[in-house]
Coordinates of C-alpha atoms and ligand atoms in Angstrom, one line a residue:
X272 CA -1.5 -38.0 -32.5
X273 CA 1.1 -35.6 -31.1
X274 CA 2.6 -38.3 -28.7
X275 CA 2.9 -40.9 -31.5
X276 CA 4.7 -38.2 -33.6
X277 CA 7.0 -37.2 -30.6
X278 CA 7.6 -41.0 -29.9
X279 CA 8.3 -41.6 -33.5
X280 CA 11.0 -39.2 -34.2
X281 CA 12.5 -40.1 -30.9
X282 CA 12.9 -43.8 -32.6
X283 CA 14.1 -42.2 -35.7
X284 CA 17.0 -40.3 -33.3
X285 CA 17.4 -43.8 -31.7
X286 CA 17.8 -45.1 -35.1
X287 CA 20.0 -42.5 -36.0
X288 CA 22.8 -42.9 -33.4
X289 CA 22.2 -46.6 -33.9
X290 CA 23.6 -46.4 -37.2
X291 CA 26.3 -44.0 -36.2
X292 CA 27.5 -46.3 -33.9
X293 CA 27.5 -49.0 -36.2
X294 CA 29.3 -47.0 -38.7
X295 CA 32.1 -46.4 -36.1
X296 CA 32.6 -49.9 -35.1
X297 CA 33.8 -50.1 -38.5
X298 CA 36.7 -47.9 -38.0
X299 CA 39.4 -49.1 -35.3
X300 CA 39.2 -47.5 -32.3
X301 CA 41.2 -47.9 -28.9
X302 CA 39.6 -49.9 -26.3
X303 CA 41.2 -47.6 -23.7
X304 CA 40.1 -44.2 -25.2
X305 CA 36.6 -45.9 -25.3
X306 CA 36.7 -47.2 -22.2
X307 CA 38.3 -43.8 -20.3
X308 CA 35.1 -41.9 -22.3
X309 CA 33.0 -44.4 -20.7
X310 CA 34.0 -43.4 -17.1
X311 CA 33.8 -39.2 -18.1
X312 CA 30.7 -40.2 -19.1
X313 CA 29.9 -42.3 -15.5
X314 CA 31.4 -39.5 -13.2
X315 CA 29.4 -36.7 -15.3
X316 CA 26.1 -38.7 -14.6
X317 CA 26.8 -38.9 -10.8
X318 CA 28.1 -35.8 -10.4
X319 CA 25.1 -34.0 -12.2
X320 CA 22.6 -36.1 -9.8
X321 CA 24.6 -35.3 -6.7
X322 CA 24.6 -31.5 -7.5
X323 CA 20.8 -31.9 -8.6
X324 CA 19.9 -33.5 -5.2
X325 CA 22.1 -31.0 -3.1
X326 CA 20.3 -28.2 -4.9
X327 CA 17.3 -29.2 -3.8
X328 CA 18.1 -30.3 -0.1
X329 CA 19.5 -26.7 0.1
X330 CA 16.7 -24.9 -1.5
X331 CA 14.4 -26.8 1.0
X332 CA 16.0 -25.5 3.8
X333 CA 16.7 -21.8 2.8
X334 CA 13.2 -21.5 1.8
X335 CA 11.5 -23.1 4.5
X336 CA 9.3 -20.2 5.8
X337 CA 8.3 -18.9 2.1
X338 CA 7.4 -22.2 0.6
X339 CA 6.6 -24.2 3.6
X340 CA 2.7 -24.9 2.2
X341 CA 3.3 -25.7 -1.0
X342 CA 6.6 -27.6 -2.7
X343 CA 5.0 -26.9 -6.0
X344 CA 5.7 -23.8 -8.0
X345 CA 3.3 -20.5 -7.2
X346 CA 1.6 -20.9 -10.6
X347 CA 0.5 -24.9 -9.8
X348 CA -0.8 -23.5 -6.1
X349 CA -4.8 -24.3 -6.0
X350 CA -6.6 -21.6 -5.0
X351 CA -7.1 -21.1 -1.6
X352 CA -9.4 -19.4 1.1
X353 CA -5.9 -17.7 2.6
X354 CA -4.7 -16.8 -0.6
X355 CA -8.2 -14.6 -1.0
X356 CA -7.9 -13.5 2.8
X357 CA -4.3 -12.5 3.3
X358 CA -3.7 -8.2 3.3
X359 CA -2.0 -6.8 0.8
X360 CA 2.0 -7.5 2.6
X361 CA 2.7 -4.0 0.4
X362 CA 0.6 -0.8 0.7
X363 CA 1.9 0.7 -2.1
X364 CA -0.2 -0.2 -5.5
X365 CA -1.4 1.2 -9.3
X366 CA -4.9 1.4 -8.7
X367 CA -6.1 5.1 -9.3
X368 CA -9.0 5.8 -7.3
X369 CA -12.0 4.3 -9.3
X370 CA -10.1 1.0 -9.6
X371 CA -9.3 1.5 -5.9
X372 CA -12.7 1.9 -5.1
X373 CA -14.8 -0.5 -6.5
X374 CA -12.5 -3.2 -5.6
X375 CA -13.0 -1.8 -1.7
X376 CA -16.7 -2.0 -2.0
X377 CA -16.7 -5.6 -2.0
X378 CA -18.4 -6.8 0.4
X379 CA -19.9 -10.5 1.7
X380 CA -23.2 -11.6 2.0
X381 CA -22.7 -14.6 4.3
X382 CA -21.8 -12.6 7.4
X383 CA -20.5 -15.7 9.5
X384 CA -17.0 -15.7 8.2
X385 CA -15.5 -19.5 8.0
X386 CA -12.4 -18.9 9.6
X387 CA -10.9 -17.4 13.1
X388 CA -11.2 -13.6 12.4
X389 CA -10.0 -11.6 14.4
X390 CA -11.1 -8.3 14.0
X391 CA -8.8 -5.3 14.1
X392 CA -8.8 -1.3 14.2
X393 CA -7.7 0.7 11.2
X394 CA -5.7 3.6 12.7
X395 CA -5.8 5.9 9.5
X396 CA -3.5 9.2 9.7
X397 CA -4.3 11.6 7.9
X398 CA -0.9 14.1 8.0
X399 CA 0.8 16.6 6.1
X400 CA 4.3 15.2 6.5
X401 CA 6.2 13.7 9.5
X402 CA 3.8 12.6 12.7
X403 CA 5.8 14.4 15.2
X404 CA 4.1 11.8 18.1
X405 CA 4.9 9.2 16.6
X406 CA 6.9 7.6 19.4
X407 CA 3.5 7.9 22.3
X408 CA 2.0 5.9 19.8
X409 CA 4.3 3.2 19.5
X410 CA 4.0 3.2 23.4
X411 CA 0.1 3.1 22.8
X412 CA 0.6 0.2 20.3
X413 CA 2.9 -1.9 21.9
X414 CA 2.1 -5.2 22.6
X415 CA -1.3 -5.2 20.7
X416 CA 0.0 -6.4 17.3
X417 CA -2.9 -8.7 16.3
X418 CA -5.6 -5.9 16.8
X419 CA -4.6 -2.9 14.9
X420 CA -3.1 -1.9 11.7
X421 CA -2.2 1.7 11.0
X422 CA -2.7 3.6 7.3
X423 CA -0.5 6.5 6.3
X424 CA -1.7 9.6 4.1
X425 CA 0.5 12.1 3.8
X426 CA 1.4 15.2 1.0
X427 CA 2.8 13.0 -2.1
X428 CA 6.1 15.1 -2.1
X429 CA 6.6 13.7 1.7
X430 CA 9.1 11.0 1.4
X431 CA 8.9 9.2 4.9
X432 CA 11.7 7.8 7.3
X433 CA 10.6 5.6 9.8
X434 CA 13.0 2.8 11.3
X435 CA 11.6 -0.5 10.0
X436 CA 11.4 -1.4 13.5
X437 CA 8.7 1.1 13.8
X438 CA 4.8 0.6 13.6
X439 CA 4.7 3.3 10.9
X440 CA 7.1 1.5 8.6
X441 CA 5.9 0.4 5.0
X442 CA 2.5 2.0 6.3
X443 CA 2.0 5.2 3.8
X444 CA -0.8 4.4 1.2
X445 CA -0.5 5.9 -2.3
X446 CA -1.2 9.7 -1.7
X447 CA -2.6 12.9 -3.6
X448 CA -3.0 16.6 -2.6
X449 CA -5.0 17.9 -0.2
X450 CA -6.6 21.3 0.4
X451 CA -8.5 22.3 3.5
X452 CA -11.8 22.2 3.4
X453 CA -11.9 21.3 -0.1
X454 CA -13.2 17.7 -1.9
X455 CA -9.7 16.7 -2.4
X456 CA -10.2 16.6 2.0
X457 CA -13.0 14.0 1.2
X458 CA -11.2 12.2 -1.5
X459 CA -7.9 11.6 1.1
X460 CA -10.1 9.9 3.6
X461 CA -12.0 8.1 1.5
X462 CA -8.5 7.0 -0.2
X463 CA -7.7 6.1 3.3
X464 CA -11.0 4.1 4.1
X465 CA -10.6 2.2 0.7
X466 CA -6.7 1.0 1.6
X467 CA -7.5 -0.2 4.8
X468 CA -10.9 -2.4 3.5
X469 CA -8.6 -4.4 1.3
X470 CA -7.5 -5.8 4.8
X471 CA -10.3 -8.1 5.6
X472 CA -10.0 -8.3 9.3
X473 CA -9.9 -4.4 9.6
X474 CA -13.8 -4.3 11.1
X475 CA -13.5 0.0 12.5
X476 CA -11.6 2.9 10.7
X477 CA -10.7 6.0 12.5
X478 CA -9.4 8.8 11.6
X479 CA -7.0 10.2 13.0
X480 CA -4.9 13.9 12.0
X481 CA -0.8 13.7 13.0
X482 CA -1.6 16.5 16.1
X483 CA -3.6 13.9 18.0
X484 CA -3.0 11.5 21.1
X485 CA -4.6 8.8 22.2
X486 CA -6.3 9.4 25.9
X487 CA -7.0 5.8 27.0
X488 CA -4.3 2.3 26.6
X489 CA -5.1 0.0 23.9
X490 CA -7.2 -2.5 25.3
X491 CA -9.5 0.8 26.8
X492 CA -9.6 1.7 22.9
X493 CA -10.0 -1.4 21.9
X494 CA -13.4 -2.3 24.0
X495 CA -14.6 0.9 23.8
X496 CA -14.9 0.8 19.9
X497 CA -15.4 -3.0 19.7
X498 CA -18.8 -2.8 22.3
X499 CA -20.1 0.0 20.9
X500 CA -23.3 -0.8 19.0
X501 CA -22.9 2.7 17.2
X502 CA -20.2 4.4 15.3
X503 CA -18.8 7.6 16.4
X504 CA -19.4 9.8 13.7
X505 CA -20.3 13.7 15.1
X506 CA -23.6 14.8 13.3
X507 CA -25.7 17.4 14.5
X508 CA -27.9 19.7 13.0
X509 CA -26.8 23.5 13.9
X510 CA -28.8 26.5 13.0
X511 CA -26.8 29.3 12.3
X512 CA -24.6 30.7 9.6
X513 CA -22.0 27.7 10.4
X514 CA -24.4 24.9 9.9
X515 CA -27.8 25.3 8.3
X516 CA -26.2 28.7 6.7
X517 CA -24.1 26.5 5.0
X518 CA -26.8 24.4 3.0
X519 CA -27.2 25.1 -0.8
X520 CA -30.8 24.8 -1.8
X521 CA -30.0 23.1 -5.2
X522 CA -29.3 20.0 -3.2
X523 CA -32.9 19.2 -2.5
X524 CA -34.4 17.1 -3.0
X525 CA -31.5 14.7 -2.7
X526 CA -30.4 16.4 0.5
X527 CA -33.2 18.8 2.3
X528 CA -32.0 21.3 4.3
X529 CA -33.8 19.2 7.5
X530 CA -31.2 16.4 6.7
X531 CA -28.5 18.6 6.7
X532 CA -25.6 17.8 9.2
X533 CA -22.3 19.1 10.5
X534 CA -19.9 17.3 12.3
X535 CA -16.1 17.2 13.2
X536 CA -14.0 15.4 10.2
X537 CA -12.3 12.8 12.8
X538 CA -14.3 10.2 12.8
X539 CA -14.8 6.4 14.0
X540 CA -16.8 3.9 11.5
X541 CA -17.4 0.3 11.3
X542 CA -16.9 -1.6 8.2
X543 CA -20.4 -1.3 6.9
X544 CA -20.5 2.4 6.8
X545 CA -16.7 2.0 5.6
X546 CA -17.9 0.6 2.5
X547 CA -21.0 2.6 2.2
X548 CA -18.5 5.7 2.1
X549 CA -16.3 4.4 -0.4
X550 CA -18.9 3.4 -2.6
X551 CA -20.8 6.4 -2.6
X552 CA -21.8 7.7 -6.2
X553 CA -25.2 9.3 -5.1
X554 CA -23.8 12.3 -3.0
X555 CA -20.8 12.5 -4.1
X556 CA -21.7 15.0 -7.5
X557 CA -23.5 16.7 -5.1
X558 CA -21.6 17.9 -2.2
X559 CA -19.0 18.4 -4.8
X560 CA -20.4 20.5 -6.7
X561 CA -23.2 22.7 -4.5
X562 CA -20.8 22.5 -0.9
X563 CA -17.8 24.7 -2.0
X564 CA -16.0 27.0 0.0
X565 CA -16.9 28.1 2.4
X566 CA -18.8 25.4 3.0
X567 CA -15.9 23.3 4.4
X568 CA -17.5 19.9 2.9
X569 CA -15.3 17.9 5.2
X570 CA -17.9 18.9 7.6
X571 CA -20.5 17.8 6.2
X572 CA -20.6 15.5 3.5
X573 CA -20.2 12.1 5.2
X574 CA -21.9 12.8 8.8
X575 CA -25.6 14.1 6.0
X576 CA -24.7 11.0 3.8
X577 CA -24.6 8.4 6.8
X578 CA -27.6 10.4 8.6
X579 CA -30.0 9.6 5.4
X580 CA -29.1 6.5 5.1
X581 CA -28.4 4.9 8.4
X582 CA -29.2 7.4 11.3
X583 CA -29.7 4.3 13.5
X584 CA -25.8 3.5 13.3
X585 CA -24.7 6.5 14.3
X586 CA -23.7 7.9 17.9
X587 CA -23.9 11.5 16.6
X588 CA -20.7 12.3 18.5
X589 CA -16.7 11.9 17.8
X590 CA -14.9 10.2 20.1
X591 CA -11.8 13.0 19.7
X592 CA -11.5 15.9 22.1
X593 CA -11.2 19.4 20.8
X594 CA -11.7 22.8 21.7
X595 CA -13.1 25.6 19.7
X596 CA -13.6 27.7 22.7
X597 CA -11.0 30.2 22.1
X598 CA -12.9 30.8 18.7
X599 CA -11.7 31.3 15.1
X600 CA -11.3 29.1 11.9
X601 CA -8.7 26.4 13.8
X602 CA -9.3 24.7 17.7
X603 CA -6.7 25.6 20.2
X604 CA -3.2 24.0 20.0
X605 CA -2.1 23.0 23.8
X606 CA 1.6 22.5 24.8
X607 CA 3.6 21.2 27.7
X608 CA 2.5 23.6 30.1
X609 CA -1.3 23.0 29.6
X610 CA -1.0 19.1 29.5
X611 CA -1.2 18.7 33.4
X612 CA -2.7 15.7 35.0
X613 CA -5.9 18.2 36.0
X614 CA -6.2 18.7 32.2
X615 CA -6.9 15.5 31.1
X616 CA -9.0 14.5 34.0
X617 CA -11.4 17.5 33.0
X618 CA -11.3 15.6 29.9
X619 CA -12.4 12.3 30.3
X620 CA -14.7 13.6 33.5
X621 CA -16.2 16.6 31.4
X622 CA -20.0 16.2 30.1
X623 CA -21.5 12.8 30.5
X624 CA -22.4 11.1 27.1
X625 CA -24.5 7.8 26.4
X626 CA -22.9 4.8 25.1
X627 CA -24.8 1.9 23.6
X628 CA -27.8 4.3 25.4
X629 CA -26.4 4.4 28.9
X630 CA -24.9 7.7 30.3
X631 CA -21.3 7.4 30.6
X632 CA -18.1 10.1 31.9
X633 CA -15.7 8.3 29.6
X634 CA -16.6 10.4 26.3
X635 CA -13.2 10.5 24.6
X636 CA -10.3 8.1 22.9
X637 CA -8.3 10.8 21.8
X638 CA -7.9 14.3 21.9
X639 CA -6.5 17.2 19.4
X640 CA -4.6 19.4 18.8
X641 CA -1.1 18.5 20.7
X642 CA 1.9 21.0 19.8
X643 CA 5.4 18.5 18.5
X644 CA 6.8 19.9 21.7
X645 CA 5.0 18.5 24.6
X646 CA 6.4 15.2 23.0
X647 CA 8.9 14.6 25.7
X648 CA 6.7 15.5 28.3
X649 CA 3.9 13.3 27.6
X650 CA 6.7 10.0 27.0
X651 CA 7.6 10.9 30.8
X652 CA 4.5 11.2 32.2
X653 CA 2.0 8.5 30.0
X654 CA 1.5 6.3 32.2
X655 CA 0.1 8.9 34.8
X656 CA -1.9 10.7 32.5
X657 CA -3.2 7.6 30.4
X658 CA -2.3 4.7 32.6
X659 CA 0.0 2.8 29.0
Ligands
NAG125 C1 -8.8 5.2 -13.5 O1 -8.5 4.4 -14.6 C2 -9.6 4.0 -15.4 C3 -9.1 3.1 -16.5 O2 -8.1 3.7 -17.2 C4 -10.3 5.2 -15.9 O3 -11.5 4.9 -16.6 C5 -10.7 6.1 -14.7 O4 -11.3 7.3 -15.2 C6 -9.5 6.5 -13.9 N1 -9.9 7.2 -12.7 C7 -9.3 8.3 -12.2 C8 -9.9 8.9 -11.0 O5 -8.4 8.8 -12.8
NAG126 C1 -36.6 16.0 0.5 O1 -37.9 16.5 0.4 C2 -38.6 16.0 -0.8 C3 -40.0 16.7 -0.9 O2 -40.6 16.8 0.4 C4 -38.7 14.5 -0.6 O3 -39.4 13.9 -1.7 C5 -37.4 13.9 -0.5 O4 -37.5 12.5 -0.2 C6 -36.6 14.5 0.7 N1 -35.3 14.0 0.7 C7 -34.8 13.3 1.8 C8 -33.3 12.8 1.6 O5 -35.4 12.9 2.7
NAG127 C1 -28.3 10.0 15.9 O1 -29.2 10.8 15.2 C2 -30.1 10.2 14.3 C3 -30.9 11.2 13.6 O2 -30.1 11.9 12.6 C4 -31.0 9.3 15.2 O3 -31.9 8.6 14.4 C5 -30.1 8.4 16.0 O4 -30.9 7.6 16.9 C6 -29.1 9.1 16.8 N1 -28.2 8.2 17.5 C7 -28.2 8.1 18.9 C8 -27.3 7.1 19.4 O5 -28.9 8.8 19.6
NAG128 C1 6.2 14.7 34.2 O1 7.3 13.8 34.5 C2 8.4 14.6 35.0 C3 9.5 13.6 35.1 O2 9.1 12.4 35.8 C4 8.0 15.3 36.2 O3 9.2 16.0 36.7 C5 6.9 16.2 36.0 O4 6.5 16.8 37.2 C6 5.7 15.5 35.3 N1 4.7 16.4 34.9 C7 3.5 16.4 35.4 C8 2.6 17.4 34.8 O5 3.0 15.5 36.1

């Protein structure tokens, strides 16, 4: 029906003019006025196709890079594997945590992906403000583009400044406080974990405080973490008032005091126990409410959870070098004049470890905590001490 009624009235308009036209005829008009309207009319014509087609030929070659797969407009794009694939190009979004969430815990069940993947480290900071070594990262990075991407989480009243030539640029993810020790700990990396899962080639996460450096070059890292058929999550089970004292009894039975773990906060996971963490609701109320402080939950929390439920997929050690030795709430902070070459080979020649069940010297990736100052002096003297 519609058409018929369109075409219709479009006869009646035709009809219309028709009889204007007629009507005007009657009235004596110059030929040359008539004729001169004629050729306005002509010109206008041609000139309105020429501009139409230059328009185009234009927009076609501005826009090459943006629009190069599809000439049609965005909304008549079918729906494609890439457009399903492709990271989020901006990191900042209005998903509040829930939202954030559940839409990280998605997860496939075919496991051979149909495409070249190629898989990538999440380097996830989890800072105060600035990172003050910044710049030996960039060294570490350089040149590894396709293998890494690198997750931001900083106090929300920190407004960073990074050139946007810089690996750190654009990389802050929406942030909310933090307070040692605390949930709001927890929630920040978990906030961190969820970001970096919306990036589907991000296969390990680790996590990563602004006073650390990396001890190894990339492609060391990269192997290291890649080969591993274990993720390096510390979890150990110490008696004492610093471990087992720290166990609240109204957790059993969901957590015994025999499953109870402690481990170092800085951790390394694969994608699996990525999303296992993020979609936690079982523990969760738990440790919330029963592991207050001082039970330091950041401790504690994911290295028990992962234990129950996947012990097998753990290496039970973190692949970050600290030291407690000098005792007290905080490890030691080292500066220029400790950072010697004989430091860092103590390091990575210290206690053998396994890997993938074989004993190994090479136990560490990175190490904590490095004072702002020794900057300099680790940018002259990288390559000697970490060989990038
Ligand atoms: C996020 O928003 C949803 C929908 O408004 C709401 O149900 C949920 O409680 C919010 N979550 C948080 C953590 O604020
Ligand atoms: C804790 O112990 C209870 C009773 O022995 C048992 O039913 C429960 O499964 C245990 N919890 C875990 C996480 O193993
Ligand atoms: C880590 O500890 C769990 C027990 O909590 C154990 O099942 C697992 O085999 C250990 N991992 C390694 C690599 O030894
Ligand atoms: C670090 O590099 C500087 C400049 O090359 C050099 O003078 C210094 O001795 C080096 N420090 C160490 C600990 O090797």
């Amino acid at each position: 029906m519609l058409p018929k009624v369109g075409s219709s009235s479009l006869l009646e308009e035709g009809k219309e003019s028709s009889v204007r036209t007629t009507n005007q005829s009657h009235r004596p008009f110059p030929l040359r006025i008539l004729q001169f309207l004629l050729l306005l009319l002509g010109l206008g014509i041609l000139v309105s196709f020429l501009s139409m087609y230059a328009s185009r030929h234009l927009k076609l070659q501005n826009d090459v890079p943006v629009i190069h797969s599809s000439f049609q407009p965005c909304v008549e794009e079918p729906l494609s594997l890439r457009s399903w694939i492709r990271p989020p190009a901006n990191l900042l979004h209005k998903m509040n945590d829930t939202e954030l969430f559940w839409r990280a815990s998605f997860a496939p069940k075919i496991k051979k992906y149909p495409f070249k993947r190629m898989p990538k480290i999440a380097f996830m900071f989890l800072a105060k403000g600035n990172l003050p070594l910044a710049p030996l990262w960039e060294r570490f990075f350089k040149g590894n583009e396709k293998l890494y991407s690198i997750y931001v989480h900083s106090l929300p009243s920190y407004q960073p400044d990074f050139q946007s030539s810089s690996v750190f640029y654009g990389r802050h993810i929406p942030s909310q406080a933090v307070e040692w020790g605390r949930m709001s700990m927890c929630d920040a990396e978990r906030r961190l974990l969820a970001n970096a899962l919306l990036d589907i080639s991000n296969e390990w996460f680790v996590l990563l405080s602004e006073a650390c450096i990396p001890l190894q070059s990339f492609s060391i890292v990269y192997r290291y973490i890649s080969r591993s058929r274990s993720s390096f999550m510390g979890a150990f089970d110490e008696p004492g008032p610093y471990g087992r004292g720290r166990y609240n009894r109204n957790m059993s039975p969901l957590v015994n005091l025999t499953d109870w773990r402690k481990g170092s906060q800085w951790f390394e996971v694969n994608r699996k126990l990525a999303v296992d963490v993020v979609a936690d609701t079982t523990y969760y109320p738990t440790f919330e409410q029963f592991c207050r402080p001082s039970c330091y939950v950041d401790e504690h929390y994911f290295p028990t959870m992962l234990s129950i439920k996947s012990p097998h997929l753990l290496a039970n050690r973190s692949l970050t070098w600290v030291d407690w030795s000098r005792g007290g709430a905080h490890p030691a902070t080292f500066g220029k004049a400790d950072l010697t070459a004989e430091f860092f080979k103590k390091i990575s020649e210290g206690q053998p470890c396994l890997y993938n069940n074989q004993p190994t010297s090479v136990c560490f990736l990175f190490a904590r905590k490095i004072a702002p100052s020794a900057l300099d002096h680790l940018l002259e003297n990288s390559s000697k001490f970490f060989g990038y």
